Coordinates of C-alpha atoms and ligand atoms in Angstrom, one line a residue:
M1 CA 22.5 109.2 111.0
T2 CA 22.3 109.3 107.2
T3 CA 25.2 107.9 105.4
L4 CA 26.5 108.3 101.8
E5 CA 28.7 105.6 100.2
I6 CA 31.0 106.7 97.4
T7 CA 31.4 103.3 95.7
G8 CA 33.1 101.4 92.9
G9 CA 36.2 103.6 92.4
Q10 CA 39.8 104.0 93.3
V11 CA 40.7 106.2 96.3
L12 CA 43.6 108.7 96.6
E13 CA 45.0 108.1 100.1
P14 CA 46.7 110.8 102.2
D15 CA 50.2 109.3 101.4
M16 CA 49.4 109.8 97.7
T17 CA 49.0 106.1 97.0
V18 CA 45.9 104.9 95.1
E19 CA 43.8 101.8 96.2
H20 CA 40.6 100.3 95.1
G21 CA 38.0 101.1 97.8
D22 CA 35.0 103.0 98.9
V23 CA 34.4 106.0 101.2
L24 CA 31.6 106.2 103.7
V25 CA 30.4 109.6 104.9
D26 CA 28.2 110.6 107.8
Q27 CA 26.0 113.3 106.2
D28 CA 24.8 114.6 109.6
T29 CA 28.3 115.4 111.0
G30 CA 29.8 116.0 107.5
E31 CA 32.7 113.7 108.4
I32 CA 34.3 110.7 106.8
L33 CA 33.4 107.5 108.7
A34 CA 35.6 105.0 106.8
V35 CA 37.8 104.5 103.8
G36 CA 38.5 101.2 102.0
D37 CA 36.3 98.3 102.9
V38 CA 33.2 100.1 104.2
P39 CA 29.7 99.0 105.3
A40 CA 26.9 99.9 102.9
G41 CA 25.5 103.4 103.1
D42 CA 21.9 104.7 103.0
E43 CA 22.7 106.4 99.7
T44 CA 25.3 105.9 97.1
L45 CA 27.4 108.0 94.7
D46 CA 28.8 106.0 91.8
A47 CA 32.6 106.2 91.4
T48 CA 33.0 103.4 88.8
D49 CA 35.9 104.3 86.5
G50 CA 36.6 107.2 88.8
L51 CA 39.1 108.4 91.3
V52 CA 37.8 109.5 94.7
M53 CA 40.0 112.3 95.9
P54 CA 39.9 115.1 98.5
G55 CA 38.1 118.1 97.1
L56 CA 40.6 120.7 95.9
V57 CA 41.1 123.7 98.2
N58 CA 41.6 127.2 96.6
A59 CA 43.5 128.9 99.3
H60 CA 43.5 132.4 97.8
T61 CA 40.9 133.9 95.6
H62 CA 38.5 136.8 95.0
L63 CA 35.4 134.9 93.9
A64 CA 33.4 137.9 92.7
M65 CA 36.2 138.9 90.3
A66 CA 34.7 136.2 88.1
L67 CA 32.6 139.2 86.9
L68 CA 35.8 140.8 85.6
R69 CA 37.2 137.8 83.8
G70 CA 38.6 139.0 80.5
Y71 CA 37.9 142.7 81.4
A72 CA 41.5 143.7 81.7
D73 CA 44.4 141.6 80.6
D74 CA 48.1 141.9 79.7
K75 CA 49.2 144.5 82.3
P76 CA 51.4 144.3 85.4
L77 CA 49.8 144.2 88.9
D78 CA 50.0 147.9 89.8
S79 CA 48.6 149.4 86.6
W80 CA 46.1 146.6 86.2
L81 CA 44.7 147.3 89.7
R82 CA 44.9 151.1 89.5
E83 CA 43.8 151.7 85.9
D84 CA 41.3 148.9 85.4
V85 CA 40.3 146.8 88.4
W86 CA 39.8 149.3 91.2
P87 CA 37.8 151.7 89.1
I88 CA 35.3 149.1 88.1
E89 CA 35.3 147.5 91.6
G90 CA 34.3 151.0 92.8
V91 CA 31.0 150.8 91.0
L92 CA 30.1 147.3 92.2
E93 CA 27.0 147.0 94.4
P94 CA 26.5 144.2 97.0
D95 CA 24.2 142.4 94.5
D96 CA 26.9 142.5 91.9
V97 CA 29.4 140.9 94.4
R98 CA 26.8 138.3 95.3
A99 CA 26.2 137.5 91.6
G100 CA 30.0 137.4 90.9
A101 CA 30.7 135.2 93.9
A102 CA 27.9 132.8 92.9
L103 CA 29.5 132.5 89.4
G104 CA 32.8 131.8 91.1
A105 CA 31.2 129.3 93.4
L106 CA 29.5 127.6 90.5
E107 CA 32.8 127.3 88.6
S108 CA 34.5 126.0 91.7
I109 CA 32.0 123.2 92.3
E110 CA 32.2 122.3 88.6
A111 CA 35.9 121.9 88.9
G112 CA 35.9 119.8 92.1
T113 CA 36.8 122.6 94.5
T114 CA 35.2 122.2 97.9
A115 CA 36.8 124.9 100.0
L116 CA 38.4 128.3 99.4
C117 CA 39.6 131.5 101.0
D118 CA 38.1 134.7 99.7
M119 CA 39.3 138.3 100.2
Y120 CA 36.9 141.0 99.0
F121 CA 34.4 143.7 100.0
D122 CA 30.7 143.4 100.6
V123 CA 31.6 140.1 102.4
P124 CA 28.1 139.3 103.6
A125 CA 27.2 139.0 99.9
V126 CA 30.1 136.6 99.3
V127 CA 28.9 134.6 102.4
D128 CA 25.4 134.4 100.9
A129 CA 26.8 132.9 97.7
V130 CA 29.1 130.5 99.6
E131 CA 26.2 129.4 101.9
Q132 CA 23.9 128.7 99.0
A133 CA 26.5 126.9 97.0
G134 CA 27.3 124.6 99.9
L135 CA 31.0 125.3 99.9
R136 CA 33.4 125.7 102.8
A137 CA 35.2 129.1 103.0
R138 CA 37.4 131.4 105.0
V139 CA 36.4 134.9 104.1
G140 CA 37.6 138.4 104.9
H141 CA 37.2 142.1 104.0
G142 CA 40.3 143.4 102.2
V143 CA 41.4 146.5 104.0
V144 CA 43.0 149.2 101.9
T145 CA 44.2 152.6 103.3
V146 CA 46.2 154.2 100.5
G147 CA 44.4 157.2 99.2
K148 CA 42.2 157.5 102.2
D149 CA 42.2 160.0 105.1
R150 CA 42.8 158.7 108.6
D151 CA 39.1 158.4 109.4
E152 CA 38.3 156.5 106.2
A153 CA 41.3 154.3 106.8
S154 CA 40.3 153.5 110.4
A155 CA 36.7 152.8 109.2
D156 CA 38.0 150.3 106.6
F157 CA 40.1 148.6 109.3
E158 CA 37.1 148.5 111.6
E159 CA 35.0 146.9 108.9
G160 CA 37.7 144.2 108.4
L161 CA 37.5 143.4 112.1
T162 CA 33.7 143.5 112.2
V163 CA 33.4 141.2 109.2
A164 CA 35.9 138.8 110.8
R165 CA 33.9 138.7 114.1
E166 CA 30.4 138.7 112.6
Q167 CA 30.7 136.2 109.8
A168 CA 32.6 133.5 111.7
G169 CA 30.5 130.4 111.9
A170 CA 28.0 131.4 109.2
A171 CA 26.6 128.8 106.8
D172 CA 26.2 126.1 109.5
G173 CA 29.8 126.6 110.5
R174 CA 31.2 126.1 107.0
V175 CA 32.2 129.8 106.9
S176 CA 35.2 131.0 109.0
T177 CA 36.9 134.3 108.8
A178 CA 40.3 136.1 108.8
F179 CA 41.4 139.7 109.2
M180 CA 42.7 140.7 105.8
P181 CA 44.8 143.8 105.3
H182 CA 45.2 143.9 101.5
S183 CA 49.0 144.2 101.3
L184 CA 52.0 145.6 103.0
T185 CA 52.1 148.6 100.6
T186 CA 48.4 149.4 100.5
V187 CA 47.8 149.6 104.2
D188 CA 49.4 152.0 106.6
G189 CA 51.9 150.6 109.2
A190 CA 50.6 152.6 112.1
E191 CA 47.1 151.3 111.4
L192 CA 48.5 147.8 111.4
D193 CA 50.0 148.4 114.8
E194 CA 46.6 149.4 116.1
F195 CA 44.5 146.7 114.5
V196 CA 46.7 143.6 114.5
P197 CA 46.3 143.2 118.3
K198 CA 42.6 143.6 117.9
A199 CA 42.5 140.8 115.4
R200 CA 44.5 138.7 117.8
N201 CA 42.0 139.4 120.5
A202 CA 39.2 138.4 118.1
D203 CA 41.2 135.1 117.6
V204 CA 41.1 135.2 113.8
P205 CA 44.0 134.4 111.4
I206 CA 45.5 137.3 109.4
H207 CA 45.8 137.0 105.6
I208 CA 47.7 139.5 103.4
H209 CA 49.1 139.7 99.9
A210 CA 52.9 139.9 100.4
N211 CA 56.1 140.0 98.3
E212 CA 54.1 139.7 95.1
T213 CA 56.0 141.9 92.8
R214 CA 59.5 143.5 92.7
D215 CA 57.7 146.9 92.2
E216 CA 56.2 146.3 95.6
V217 CA 59.3 144.9 97.4
T218 CA 61.9 147.5 96.2
P219 CA 60.1 150.7 97.5
L220 CA 59.3 149.0 100.8
V221 CA 63.0 148.0 101.3
D222 CA 64.0 151.5 100.3
E223 CA 61.6 153.2 102.7
H224 CA 61.9 151.0 105.7
G225 CA 65.4 149.5 105.3
E226 CA 64.2 145.9 105.8
R227 CA 62.7 143.1 103.8
P228 CA 58.9 143.0 103.6
L229 CA 58.4 140.0 105.8
E230 CA 60.8 141.5 108.5
Y231 CA 58.6 144.6 108.3
A232 CA 55.5 142.4 108.5
A233 CA 56.8 140.6 111.6
G234 CA 57.7 144.0 113.1
H235 CA 54.0 145.0 112.8
G236 CA 52.9 141.8 114.6
L237 CA 52.1 139.7 111.5
L238 CA 53.3 136.2 110.8
S239 CA 52.0 133.4 113.1
P240 CA 51.0 129.7 112.8
T241 CA 47.5 130.8 111.9
D242 CA 48.5 133.5 109.5
F243 CA 49.1 133.0 105.8
I244 CA 50.4 135.3 103.0
A245 CA 49.3 135.2 99.3
H246 CA 52.0 135.0 96.7
G247 CA 55.5 135.2 98.4
T248 CA 56.9 135.5 94.9
H249 CA 60.0 137.5 95.9
L250 CA 61.5 136.0 99.1
D251 CA 65.1 136.0 100.2
A252 CA 66.6 133.2 102.3
A253 CA 66.0 135.0 105.6
E254 CA 62.3 135.5 104.8
I255 CA 61.9 131.8 104.0
E256 CA 63.5 131.1 107.3
L257 CA 61.1 133.6 109.0
L258 CA 58.1 131.9 107.5
A259 CA 59.3 128.5 108.7
E260 CA 60.1 129.7 112.2
T261 CA 56.8 131.5 112.7
G262 CA 54.8 128.7 111.1
T263 CA 53.2 131.2 108.6
G264 CA 51.6 129.6 105.6
V265 CA 52.2 130.6 102.0
V266 CA 49.6 130.5 99.2
H267 CA 51.3 130.0 95.9
C268 CA 49.4 131.5 92.9
P269 CA 51.4 130.5 89.9
A270 CA 49.0 131.4 87.1
S271 CA 48.4 134.9 88.5
N272 CA 52.2 135.3 89.0
M273 CA 52.8 134.3 85.4
K274 CA 50.0 136.4 83.9
L275 CA 50.9 139.6 85.7
A276 CA 54.6 138.8 85.1
S277 CA 55.0 139.1 88.9
G278 CA 57.8 136.5 89.1
I279 CA 58.4 132.9 90.0
A280 CA 57.9 131.9 93.6
P281 CA 60.7 129.7 95.1
V282 CA 58.2 126.8 95.9
Q283 CA 60.6 124.0 96.2
E284 CA 62.8 126.0 98.6
L285 CA 59.7 126.8 100.7
L286 CA 58.8 123.1 100.8
D287 CA 62.4 122.2 101.7
A288 CA 62.3 124.6 104.5
D289 CA 59.1 123.0 105.8
V290 CA 56.9 126.0 105.2
T291 CA 53.2 125.0 104.8
V292 CA 52.4 125.8 101.2
G293 CA 48.9 125.8 99.6
L294 CA 47.7 126.8 96.2
G295 CA 45.3 129.5 95.0
T296 CA 44.0 130.7 91.7
D297 CA 43.8 134.4 92.8
G298 CA 40.9 136.2 91.2
A299 CA 39.5 135.1 87.8
A300 CA 40.7 138.4 86.3
S301 CA 44.3 137.4 86.7
N302 CA 44.1 133.7 85.9
N303 CA 41.5 133.6 84.1
D304 CA 39.7 130.7 85.6
L305 CA 39.2 129.1 89.0
D306 CA 40.2 125.6 88.1
V307 CA 42.7 124.5 90.8
F308 CA 43.8 121.5 88.6
G309 CA 45.3 124.2 86.3
E310 CA 47.0 125.7 89.3
L311 CA 48.6 122.5 90.4
R312 CA 49.9 121.8 87.0
D313 CA 51.3 125.3 86.8
A314 CA 52.8 124.9 90.2
A315 CA 54.6 121.7 89.1
M316 CA 55.8 123.2 85.8
V317 CA 56.9 126.6 87.0
G318 CA 58.4 125.0 90.2
K319 CA 60.8 123.1 88.0
L320 CA 61.7 126.2 86.0
A321 CA 62.3 128.2 89.2
A322 CA 64.6 125.4 90.6
D323 CA 66.2 124.6 87.3
D324 CA 65.5 121.0 88.2
A325 CA 62.9 118.7 86.6
S326 CA 62.6 116.8 89.8
A327 CA 61.4 119.9 91.8
V328 CA 57.7 120.2 92.8
D329 CA 56.9 116.6 91.6
A330 CA 53.4 115.4 90.9
A331 CA 52.7 114.3 94.4
A332 CA 54.0 117.6 95.9
A333 CA 51.7 119.6 93.6
V334 CA 48.6 117.5 94.4
E335 CA 49.4 117.7 98.1
M336 CA 49.7 121.5 98.0
A337 CA 46.2 121.7 96.3
T338 CA 44.6 119.5 99.0
A339 CA 46.2 118.9 102.4
G340 CA 48.6 121.9 102.0
S341 CA 45.9 124.4 101.3
A342 CA 43.6 122.9 104.0
D343 CA 46.5 123.2 106.5
V344 CA 47.1 126.8 105.5
L345 CA 43.5 127.7 106.0
G346 CA 43.1 125.7 109.2
F347 CA 40.5 123.3 107.7
D348 CA 40.3 119.7 108.8
S349 CA 40.0 118.5 105.2
G350 CA 42.2 117.8 102.2
R351 CA 42.8 114.2 103.2
L352 CA 40.5 111.1 102.8
A353 CA 40.7 109.6 106.2
E354 CA 38.4 108.7 109.1
G355 CA 37.3 111.7 111.0
K356 CA 38.3 114.3 108.4
K357 CA 35.7 116.6 106.8
A358 CA 33.8 114.9 103.9
D359 CA 35.0 117.3 101.3
I360 CA 35.4 115.1 98.3
A361 CA 35.7 115.1 94.5
V362 CA 35.2 112.2 92.1
L363 CA 37.2 112.4 88.9
D364 CA 36.0 110.6 85.8
L365 CA 38.9 108.5 84.4
D366 CA 37.0 107.3 81.4
S367 CA 38.6 109.5 78.8
A368 CA 41.3 109.5 76.2
H369 CA 43.5 112.1 77.9
L370 CA 43.6 110.0 81.1
T371 CA 44.5 106.7 79.4
P372 CA 46.5 104.6 80.1
Q373 CA 46.5 104.6 83.9
H374 CA 50.2 104.2 84.8
D375 CA 50.1 106.7 87.6
L376 CA 46.9 108.5 88.7
V377 CA 48.8 111.1 90.8
S378 CA 50.7 112.0 87.6
H379 CA 47.4 112.4 85.8
L380 CA 46.1 114.7 88.5
A381 CA 49.2 116.9 88.2
Y382 CA 49.8 116.8 84.5
A383 CA 46.7 115.6 82.5
A384 CA 43.4 116.2 84.4
S385 CA 41.3 119.3 84.5
G386 CA 38.3 120.5 86.4
A387 CA 36.1 119.4 83.5
D388 CA 36.9 115.8 84.4
V389 CA 35.2 116.0 87.8
R390 CA 32.0 113.9 88.0
H391 CA 30.7 114.6 91.5
T392 CA 31.6 117.2 94.2
V393 CA 30.7 116.7 97.9
C394 CA 31.2 119.2 100.7
D395 CA 30.6 118.7 104.4
G396 CA 28.9 115.4 103.4
D397 CA 26.4 117.0 101.0
V398 CA 26.4 116.3 97.3
L399 CA 26.9 119.7 95.5
M400 CA 27.3 118.2 92.0
R401 CA 26.1 114.8 90.8
D402 CA 27.0 113.6 87.3
R403 CA 28.1 117.1 86.5
E404 CA 24.8 118.6 87.5
V405 CA 25.2 121.2 90.2
L406 CA 22.4 120.7 92.7
T407 CA 22.8 123.7 95.0
L408 CA 22.8 126.5 92.4
D409 CA 20.7 127.1 89.2
A410 CA 23.6 127.1 86.8
E411 CA 21.8 128.9 84.0
Q412 CA 20.4 131.6 86.2
V413 CA 23.7 132.2 87.9
R414 CA 25.4 132.6 84.5
E415 CA 22.7 134.9 83.1
E416 CA 22.7 137.1 86.2
A417 CA 26.5 137.4 86.2
E418 CA 26.5 138.2 82.5
S419 CA 24.0 141.0 82.8
R420 CA 25.4 142.5 86.0
A421 CA 29.0 142.4 84.5
T422 CA 27.8 144.2 81.4
A423 CA 25.9 146.8 83.4
A424 CA 29.0 147.4 85.7
V425 CA 31.2 148.0 82.7
E426 CA 28.7 150.6 81.4
R427 CA 28.7 152.4 84.8
A428 CA 32.5 152.3 85.0
R429 CA 32.9 154.1 81.7
Ligands
LIG1 N1 38.6 147.6 100.5 C1 39.2 147.5 99.2 C2 39.0 146.2 98.5 C3 40.0 145.2 98.8 S1 39.4 143.6 98.4 C4 40.8 142.8 97.7 C5 41.4 143.5 96.5 O1 42.5 142.7 96.0 C6 42.5 142.9 94.6 N2 43.4 141.9 94.0 C7 43.1 140.9 93.2 N3 44.2 140.2 92.8 C8 45.2 140.8 93.5 C9 46.6 140.5 93.5 O2 47.1 139.6 92.9 N4 47.4 141.3 94.3 C10 46.8 142.4 94.9 N5 45.5 142.7 94.9 C11 44.7 141.9 94.2 C12 41.1 142.9 94.2 O3 40.9 143.4 93.0 C13 40.4 143.6 95.4 O4 40.3 145.0 95.1 C14 38.6 148.6 98.4 O5 37.6 149.1 98.7 O6 39.2 148.9 97.3
LIG2 ZN1 44.8 138.2 95.4

């Protein structure tokens, strides 16, 4: 057994208290052995003047969209997707997706993110990037049937299922999968009826964009005479392993349905603000005991993958939504970005405790904007950013030490992403 001792810092405990202490990790199993007063490890990671915390979990993203950062801004979802994003995504090759996902993975590691959920196409290329980066991920192929004939639609659903079956367990078990119909309005209901039972047989969770914009909810209600999540449940969706992205526009019955079925919600506040999609009722979801995690969504609607930004936005916009400054308090926001997201994704991480996965970030507190230290949970929610992360550890392995990423060649990843992004824009013209 090889052990790693993260030493000399303060530790964020699962109950959101902070204590001086160390963390001992078994690098072979990738699990936490002890927290607090721990025996010496074979190797050490210096956390002096630092806060040892669970790695952040980005529960909904499209990593490879890092290639499209700044490509199309200032539009609402539907025209942004149809006029800008889908046309350029149509010219992307698997090597572009690999390069974009590597860029997103690099950015994630630099910001203390250790696990994520990714929906995209050319998923094996995404898995390559995740494997090399050393991250943990739940991945899936986003299935779209609008604009396709029945054969093409079925083929895309088949691919979603194949990817979910074949990629499960990749990267030494750090990669798991989900079946991912893109959204309730971009996939056909009859196809859902055929494929949801197949996904259940394959024993994979189902992840879908839902109730993101009013422009999506209203036509669905008009056409089917029921709320989107009632429609989703009618097609076999919503279960304790399933999770929806956004949930921006939910009525009380839908919140109840999420709670009853144990379905998780991934709140993406920055994307919801940027696309002017709306403000999710996060405090109401938490009050109803719905499991809520946080996601950045893709870098083209955010425009970064820093989950610290997301948890600050969640706290801020949660107060606006509830018209109550005590709503979505600092601890609730930090919890959503760690344990909440991990629970939504079904990962045994997001908490620093014995037996949990050793997915850890060390935040450097030695800076003006994190002084004085009245309350470190407050700092995590309102003052820190990904740039403050000193070390990132996933599955017991050090991915970034003293801000140097060890698993990826940062310069090469950035150069390749830059040139592939430029070439893709040329081809899309
Ligand atoms: N098989 C599909 C790809 C689906 S991947 C998932 C898709 O979600 C898109 N996407 C990114 N952000 C959002 C969002 O906020 N709402 C809905 N879709 C999004 C993203 O651009 C990508 O096309 C195809 O061939 O077009
Ligand atoms: Zn999305």
